[in-house]
Amino acid sequence: MKKQLFFKSAVVSTILSYLLIFVGGLVRVSGSGMGCPDWPRCFGRWIPPTNVDQIPSYIDPTAFNIVLAWIEYGNRSLGVLVGFSIIVLNIIAIYYFRKEAKLFISAILSLILVLANGALGAIVVSSVLNPFLVSLHMILALMLVSVLSYACIESYKLIHVEKFKNLEGNKTLSNSLILLWILIFVEILLGTGIRTNLELVSIENPLLSKGELLNALDSYKYFHSFLGFTLLFLSIYIYTKLRNNSLYIVKFLGIFILGMIIIQIFLGEMMVFFELPQLARLFHTWGSSWLVGVIIILYNCTSNEQSK
Amino acid sequence: MSNLNKKLIIAFFSVFILGIIGLFTIDQATQSRINNLPLITEIPAFELENFDGKSFTEANLDNQITVASFIFTQCEGACPIMSTNMGLLQKRFAESDELQFISITTDPDYDSADVLREFSNKYSNKNNWFFLRGSIDNVVELSQDGFFLSASLLPLGHSTRLILIDKDRNIRKYYEGTVDANIVELQNDIVTLIKQG
């Protein structure tokens, strides 16, 4: 019962965090980051103004764009909701699982990460969207969903001890999954590097077309594609190792990772050849965040180290 | 199994809905940028003089996107920041021949053509930035009635706003010339106007 409670709370926090990454990506691709020029309030109000008359005199009303304000506000509200869901997770952890180190530490860590990322959000706004800080904001969110995914699978294993009892540990597979996770994180860092540099070049050269912007980048952008294909081969290898696994969830996650990497390569190439359509950008970023969490779940499903 | 299939269908459906929401939001944001540049008012007729002695009138605003400011060269507070920001925009849009800048002095007694030229050399790096002077009465009238910006107790009491004017002499928006976030916004709005043609 208590374990179920923790598990459900962790799942809710994880799903909300993934939604938050989606909405955060939406803020970035739609250029709504400065929709609210102040923080934590929006034009001096807890609920954004719906017309220009509601803006306090100390804020310049010409900066007001109702659509951008509400997009940014959506991101902040969802952030607050994620914060609350993680506080609930922590209350459950502190109440019932103080001695269950894996659950307790992951809950506390997720709280620290969500608070840190909220504070970073304020710095992002005050820096007028410094591209480095925007990317760091996303990296912290990825770390958050990693920790939450870990909390989900560890509590799931505690509930379904029987299912995981007879797991035969496979060192090669575990190592491959660790390697895949590290490489995907590196791949995401390269991707955010490309995005950061595109934005930096674009600020200095506002008239460059998106194709010209891509050409203005160093050749390390090709490394992102190259690593993408390496990840594809690695995920095919992992899939072949998993397809005969007795656990359905393990087989399913193996296919999920392979499929997601194929989709990511497709979206990535679309962004290059069709000059970065914004929706492809959004799902490219979001899909990568799913991979990070899912690999952690899969690793903990196949690892033979059992939690008692 | 079938339970999982049901969950999968829900997941795919949710992603599909998110995609539609994403597309709709991106489209709304793009549209809002254009809608957020309303036609405020048309600049009335005026005649001022550039530091090179050439006359500059409202006709010089035709077919050019113009960023305008009111400054004076002895000003130590806002003007250097405003002018640095305008210089930054001038540099970033150096490739464009659709954009020009004007700075109108609110202290024509001190700011002679030579003083303005010297000031120009400090901030401008292209010949598309005009430093204009006229009689103080003309400047006050233009500021108050043309640009709807306060002009009391000149030269000090000039507005610190930058004004974006489109190719048809219409004021489209005002920006606080000393605030970074406003300059970023001005830059984005210039791109929007250039793309509109």
Coordinates of C-alpha atoms in Angstrom, one line a residue, chain B:
Chain B
M1 CA -1.4 -7.4 -22.7
S2 CA -4.6 -5.8 -23.9
N3 CA -4.3 -3.5 -20.9
L4 CA -0.9 -2.4 -22.1
N5 CA -2.2 -2.0 -25.7
K6 CA -4.9 0.3 -24.3
K7 CA -2.2 2.3 -22.5
L8 CA -0.2 2.5 -25.7
I9 CA -3.1 3.8 -27.7
I10 CA -3.7 6.4 -25.0
A11 CA 0.0 7.4 -25.1
F12 CA 0.0 7.7 -28.9
F13 CA -3.2 9.7 -28.8
S14 CA -1.7 12.0 -26.1
V15 CA 1.4 12.6 -28.2
F16 CA -0.8 13.4 -31.2
I17 CA -2.8 15.9 -29.2
L18 CA 0.4 17.5 -27.8
G19 CA 1.6 17.8 -31.4
I20 CA -1.5 19.7 -32.4
I21 CA -1.3 21.9 -29.3
G22 CA 2.4 22.5 -30.1
L23 CA 1.6 23.5 -33.7
F24 CA -1.3 25.7 -32.7
T25 CA 0.8 27.5 -30.0
I26 CA 3.8 28.0 -32.4
D27 CA 1.4 29.5 -35.0
Q28 CA -0.3 31.7 -32.4
A29 CA 3.1 33.0 -31.2
T30 CA 4.2 33.8 -34.7
Q31 CA 0.9 35.6 -35.5
S32 CA 1.0 37.5 -32.2
R33 CA 4.4 39.0 -33.2
I34 CA 2.9 40.5 -36.3
N35 CA -0.3 41.6 -34.5
N36 CA 1.8 43.2 -31.7
L37 CA 3.2 45.8 -34.1
P38 CA 0.0 47.9 -34.6
L39 CA 0.0 51.0 -36.7
I40 CA 0.1 53.7 -34.0
T41 CA 0.3 56.9 -36.0
E42 CA 1.8 58.5 -39.0
I43 CA 4.8 60.8 -38.6
P44 CA 3.8 64.3 -39.6
A45 CA 5.8 66.6 -41.9
F46 CA 9.1 67.9 -40.4
E47 CA 12.4 69.3 -41.6
L48 CA 15.7 68.8 -39.8
E49 CA 19.3 68.9 -40.8
N50 CA 21.9 66.1 -40.7
F51 CA 25.4 67.0 -39.5
D52 CA 26.6 67.0 -43.1
G53 CA 24.3 69.9 -43.8
K54 CA 21.8 67.9 -45.9
S55 CA 18.1 68.4 -45.2
F56 CA 16.2 65.4 -43.6
T57 CA 12.5 65.4 -43.9
E58 CA 9.6 63.0 -43.5
A59 CA 10.2 61.9 -47.1
N60 CA 13.5 60.4 -46.0
L61 CA 11.5 57.9 -43.9
D62 CA 9.8 56.4 -47.0
N63 CA 10.8 52.8 -48.0
Q64 CA 13.1 52.5 -45.0
I65 CA 12.5 50.9 -41.6
T66 CA 13.7 53.6 -39.1
V67 CA 14.8 53.4 -35.5
A68 CA 14.6 56.9 -34.0
S69 CA 15.8 58.4 -30.7
F70 CA 16.0 61.8 -29.0
I71 CA 19.4 62.5 -27.4
F72 CA 21.9 65.2 -26.7
T73 CA 25.7 64.8 -26.8
Q74 CA 26.4 66.1 -23.3
C75 CA 24.0 63.7 -21.7
E76 CA 25.8 61.3 -19.4
G77 CA 22.9 59.1 -18.3
A78 CA 20.7 57.3 -20.8
C79 CA 22.0 58.7 -24.1
P80 CA 25.3 56.8 -24.2
I81 CA 23.4 53.6 -23.5
M82 CA 20.7 54.3 -26.0
S83 CA 23.3 55.2 -28.6
T84 CA 25.4 52.1 -27.9
N85 CA 22.3 50.0 -28.3
M86 CA 21.5 51.6 -31.6
G87 CA 25.1 51.1 -32.7
L88 CA 24.7 47.5 -31.8
L89 CA 21.6 47.1 -33.9
Q90 CA 23.3 49.0 -36.8
K91 CA 26.1 46.5 -36.7
R92 CA 23.9 43.5 -36.5
F93 CA 21.8 44.7 -39.4
A94 CA 24.8 45.9 -41.4
E95 CA 23.8 43.7 -44.4
S96 CA 20.4 45.3 -44.7
D97 CA 19.8 48.3 -46.9
E98 CA 16.2 48.5 -45.6
L99 CA 17.0 49.9 -42.2
Q100 CA 18.2 53.4 -41.1
F101 CA 18.7 55.2 -37.8
I102 CA 18.0 58.8 -36.7
S103 CA 19.0 60.5 -33.5
I104 CA 17.5 64.0 -33.0
T105 CA 19.3 66.3 -30.6
T106 CA 17.3 68.0 -27.9
D107 CA 20.1 70.5 -27.3
P108 CA 20.6 72.2 -30.7
D109 CA 22.3 75.2 -29.1
Y110 CA 25.3 73.1 -28.0
D111 CA 25.1 70.3 -30.5
S112 CA 26.4 72.0 -33.6
A113 CA 26.9 70.0 -36.8
D114 CA 30.5 69.4 -35.9
V115 CA 29.7 68.2 -32.4
L116 CA 27.1 65.8 -33.9
R117 CA 29.7 64.6 -36.4
E118 CA 32.1 63.8 -33.6
F119 CA 29.3 62.0 -31.7
S120 CA 28.4 60.1 -34.8
N121 CA 32.0 58.9 -35.2
K122 CA 31.8 57.5 -31.7
Y123 CA 28.7 55.3 -32.1
S124 CA 28.0 54.9 -35.8
N125 CA 29.8 52.6 -38.1
K126 CA 27.8 52.9 -41.3
N127 CA 26.3 55.9 -43.2
N128 CA 22.7 54.9 -42.5
W129 CA 22.5 56.7 -39.1
F130 CA 21.6 60.4 -39.3
F131 CA 22.2 62.8 -36.4
L132 CA 19.7 65.5 -36.8
R133 CA 19.2 69.0 -35.5
G134 CA 16.7 71.8 -35.9
S135 CA 15.3 74.7 -33.9
I136 CA 14.3 73.7 -30.4
D137 CA 10.7 74.6 -31.1
N138 CA 10.7 72.2 -34.0
V139 CA 12.2 69.5 -31.9
V140 CA 9.7 69.9 -29.1
E141 CA 6.8 69.9 -31.5
L142 CA 8.1 66.8 -33.3
S143 CA 8.7 65.0 -30.0
Q144 CA 5.3 65.8 -28.5
D145 CA 3.0 65.9 -31.5
G146 CA 4.8 63.7 -33.9
F147 CA 6.1 61.0 -31.7
F148 CA 3.9 61.5 -28.7
L149 CA 6.9 61.6 -26.4
S150 CA 7.2 64.1 -23.5
A151 CA 9.7 66.9 -24.1
S152 CA 9.7 69.1 -21.0
L153 CA 12.7 70.8 -19.6
L154 CA 14.9 70.0 -22.6
P155 CA 17.5 69.0 -23.2
L156 CA 17.4 66.8 -20.1
G157 CA 13.7 66.0 -20.2
H158 CA 13.8 64.0 -23.5
S159 CA 12.3 60.6 -23.7
T160 CA 14.6 57.6 -23.4
R161 CA 12.5 55.5 -25.7
L162 CA 13.5 54.2 -29.1
I163 CA 10.8 54.4 -31.8
L164 CA 10.3 51.9 -34.6
I165 CA 8.9 53.4 -37.8
D166 CA 7.9 51.3 -40.7
K167 CA 8.4 52.0 -44.4
D168 CA 5.2 54.0 -44.7
R169 CA 6.2 56.5 -41.9
N170 CA 4.0 54.8 -39.3
I171 CA 5.1 54.5 -35.7
R172 CA 4.8 50.8 -34.9
K173 CA 6.2 50.5 -31.3
Y174 CA 8.2 52.1 -28.6
Y175 CA 11.1 50.5 -26.7
E176 CA 12.9 51.6 -23.5
G177 CA 16.3 52.4 -25.0
T178 CA 18.3 51.4 -22.0
V179 CA 16.7 48.0 -21.2
D180 CA 18.3 44.9 -22.8
A181 CA 15.1 43.0 -23.0
N182 CA 13.5 45.8 -25.0
I183 CA 16.5 45.9 -27.4
V184 CA 16.2 42.2 -28.0
E185 CA 12.5 42.7 -28.7
L186 CA 13.2 45.7 -31.0
Q187 CA 15.7 43.5 -32.9
N188 CA 13.0 40.7 -33.3
D189 CA 10.5 43.3 -34.5
I190 CA 12.9 44.7 -37.1
V191 CA 13.3 41.2 -38.4
T192 CA 9.5 40.8 -38.5
L193 CA 9.1 44.1 -40.5
I194 CA 12.0 43.2 -42.9
K195 CA 10.4 39.8 -43.5
Q196 CA 7.1 41.5 -44.2
G197 CA 8.8 43.5 -46.9

